[in-house]
Coordinates of C-alpha atoms in Angstrom, one line a residue:
M1 CA -48.0 -2.5 39.7
S2 CA -48.8 -5.9 39.1
S3 CA -51.4 -7.4 37.1
G4 CA -54.5 -8.5 38.5
K5 CA -55.9 -7.0 42.3
K6 CA -53.1 -8.0 44.7
L7 CA -50.9 -5.6 45.6
S8 CA -47.6 -6.2 46.9
Q9 CA -46.3 -4.0 49.5
A10 CA -43.7 -2.7 47.4
E11 CA -46.2 -1.3 45.1
K12 CA -48.1 0.4 47.5
A13 CA -44.5 1.8 49.4
S14 CA -43.8 3.3 46.3
L15 CA -47.5 5.0 45.3
I16 CA -47.6 6.3 48.8
Q17 CA -44.0 8.2 48.2
S18 CA -45.3 8.9 44.8
L19 CA -48.2 10.7 46.5
R20 CA -46.0 11.7 49.3
T21 CA -43.6 13.6 47.3
H22 CA -45.7 15.2 44.8
R23 CA -44.4 12.9 41.8
V24 CA -47.9 12.5 40.7
N25 CA -49.9 15.7 40.2
T26 CA -52.5 15.5 37.1
L27 CA -55.9 14.3 37.6
I28 CA -56.0 11.3 36.0
E29 CA -52.5 9.9 37.5
L30 CA -53.7 10.9 41.4
R31 CA -57.3 8.8 40.0
R32 CA -55.8 5.8 39.1
I33 CA -54.2 5.6 42.3
E34 CA -57.1 6.5 44.0
K35 CA -58.7 3.3 42.5
V36 CA -56.1 1.3 43.4
F37 CA -56.0 1.8 46.9
A38 CA -60.0 1.6 47.1
N39 CA -59.7 -1.7 46.4
L40 CA -57.3 -1.9 49.2
N41 CA -59.7 -1.0 51.7
T42 CA -56.8 0.4 53.8
P43 CA -56.8 2.8 56.3
E44 CA -52.8 2.8 55.8
V45 CA -53.6 5.0 52.5
T46 CA -56.1 7.5 53.5
E47 CA -53.6 10.1 54.8
P48 CA -51.4 10.3 51.9
M49 CA -54.5 10.0 49.1
T50 CA -56.3 12.8 50.8
S51 CA -53.4 15.2 51.5
A52 CA -52.0 14.3 47.6
W53 CA -55.8 15.4 46.5
A54 CA -55.3 18.5 48.5
H55 CA -52.2 19.4 47.5
Y56 CA -53.0 19.0 43.7
V57 CA -55.9 22.0 44.6
N58 CA -54.1 23.8 46.6
S59 CA -51.2 24.0 44.4
N60 CA -53.1 25.3 41.8
N61 CA -52.9 22.0 39.6
L62 CA -56.2 21.8 39.4
L63 CA -57.2 25.1 38.0
S64 CA -54.2 24.5 35.4
E65 CA -56.2 21.2 34.6
L66 CA -59.3 23.3 34.2
R67 CA -57.6 26.4 32.3
G68 CA -56.2 23.5 29.8
L69 CA -59.7 22.9 28.8
T70 CA -61.1 26.3 29.1
K71 CA -58.3 28.1 26.3
N72 CA -61.0 30.7 25.3
Y73 CA -62.2 31.9 28.4
P74 CA -59.8 30.6 31.1
F75 CA -61.4 28.9 33.9
S76 CA -62.2 32.0 37.3
S77 CA -59.6 31.1 39.9
E78 CA -62.2 33.0 42.3
C79 CA -64.7 30.5 41.4
L80 CA -62.5 27.4 42.2
D81 CA -61.3 29.9 45.4
E82 CA -65.2 30.0 46.5
A83 CA -65.6 26.3 45.9
K84 CA -62.8 25.6 48.2
W85 CA -63.7 27.6 50.8
M86 CA -67.1 25.9 50.9
V87 CA -65.5 22.5 51.4
I88 CA -63.8 23.8 53.8
G89 CA -66.7 25.1 56.0
D90 CA -69.1 21.7 55.0
P91 CA -68.6 19.5 57.2
Q92 CA -70.0 16.8 55.2
S93 CA -66.8 17.6 53.4
T94 CA -65.3 14.5 55.7
R95 CA -67.5 12.0 53.6
S96 CA -64.5 11.9 51.0
W97 CA -60.6 11.8 51.2
N98 CA -61.2 13.2 47.9
Y99 CA -60.5 17.4 48.1
C100 CA -60.8 17.8 44.4
W101 CA -64.1 16.4 43.6
L102 CA -65.4 18.2 46.6
V103 CA -63.9 21.4 45.0
L104 CA -65.6 20.3 41.3
Q105 CA -68.9 19.2 42.9
K106 CA -69.6 22.2 45.2
A107 CA -68.8 24.7 42.3
K108 CA -71.6 22.7 40.3
N109 CA -74.1 22.1 43.3
Q110 CA -73.5 25.4 44.3
N111 CA -74.2 27.4 40.8
L112 CA -70.5 28.9 41.4
I113 CA -69.8 29.0 37.3
P114 CA -72.6 31.4 36.3
K115 CA -72.1 33.5 39.6
H116 CA -68.9 34.0 39.0
A117 CA -69.1 34.2 34.5
R118 CA -71.2 36.5 35.7
Q119 CA -69.1 39.0 37.8
L120 CA -66.9 38.6 34.7
A121 CA -68.6 39.8 32.0
V122 CA -69.5 42.8 33.6
K123 CA -65.8 44.4 34.2
P124 CA -64.8 47.1 32.1
Q125 CA -61.2 45.0 31.4
M126 CA -63.2 42.2 30.0
W127 CA -64.7 45.5 27.3
G128 CA -61.5 46.8 26.7
G129 CA -62.1 49.8 29.1
R130 CA -65.5 50.0 27.9
T131 CA -69.0 49.7 30.0
P132 CA -70.6 46.9 28.2
T133 CA -74.5 46.5 27.3
A134 CA -76.3 44.3 29.0
A135 CA -76.5 42.0 25.7
G136 CA -73.1 42.2 25.6
V137 CA -72.3 41.0 29.4
E138 CA -74.9 38.2 28.6
Q139 CA -73.6 36.6 25.6
L140 CA -69.8 37.0 27.8
A141 CA -71.3 35.3 30.7
A142 CA -73.2 32.5 28.7
A143 CA -70.1 31.7 26.7
C144 CA -68.3 31.4 30.0
V145 CA -70.8 29.7 31.4
A146 CA -70.8 26.8 28.6
E147 CA -67.4 26.5 28.4
W148 CA -66.9 26.2 32.0
T149 CA -69.1 24.0 32.4
R150 CA -68.6 21.5 30.0
A151 CA -64.6 21.6 32.0
L152 CA -65.9 20.8 34.8
N153 CA -68.2 18.1 33.7
Q154 CA -64.8 16.4 31.8
L155 CA -63.1 16.3 35.1
L156 CA -65.8 15.3 37.2
R157 CA -66.7 12.4 34.3
H158 CA -63.9 10.6 36.3
W159 CA -65.4 9.5 38.6
D160 CA -68.3 6.8 38.2
S161 CA -69.8 7.2 42.0
P162 CA -68.6 9.8 44.5
P163 CA -65.1 8.8 46.2
T164 CA -66.0 7.9 50.4
T165 CA -63.5 8.6 53.0
T166 CA -62.1 5.1 51.5
G167 CA -61.7 6.2 48.3
R168 CA -65.0 3.7 47.3

């Protein structure tokens, strides 16, 4: 990319192509492109950016990044799935092209992490087939909540402000 804020047509086309072919598949790289496109404020970048974020979430790249940050207690796919369904059902979700940000915010704001941590903590398979004690369930749920919340907040720190339909 050229230095400064001016982006050539060729550079813009290259970025759009990288989004459409899913060559860019990490939150950091998508976020870098999102910042560039937010400064352009042109409608031609909205669809590729929206599609790239949706692909990132729906192809489990978001879950993989969250699980990379939660080594002791892998982030719950059920928690993320519930957040996705909530975003899809929310008419306010059109306020942003960033499905990833919307899903992370939904998981945080709807307190999905404590709910799914508790559901995980009561499963007998988490306890080697034994019935867990109430104290054990609370301890495991608290550990999951702490680790999952830290990971979710770490990803959300990539945005200074909520991305809108124009990426700003």
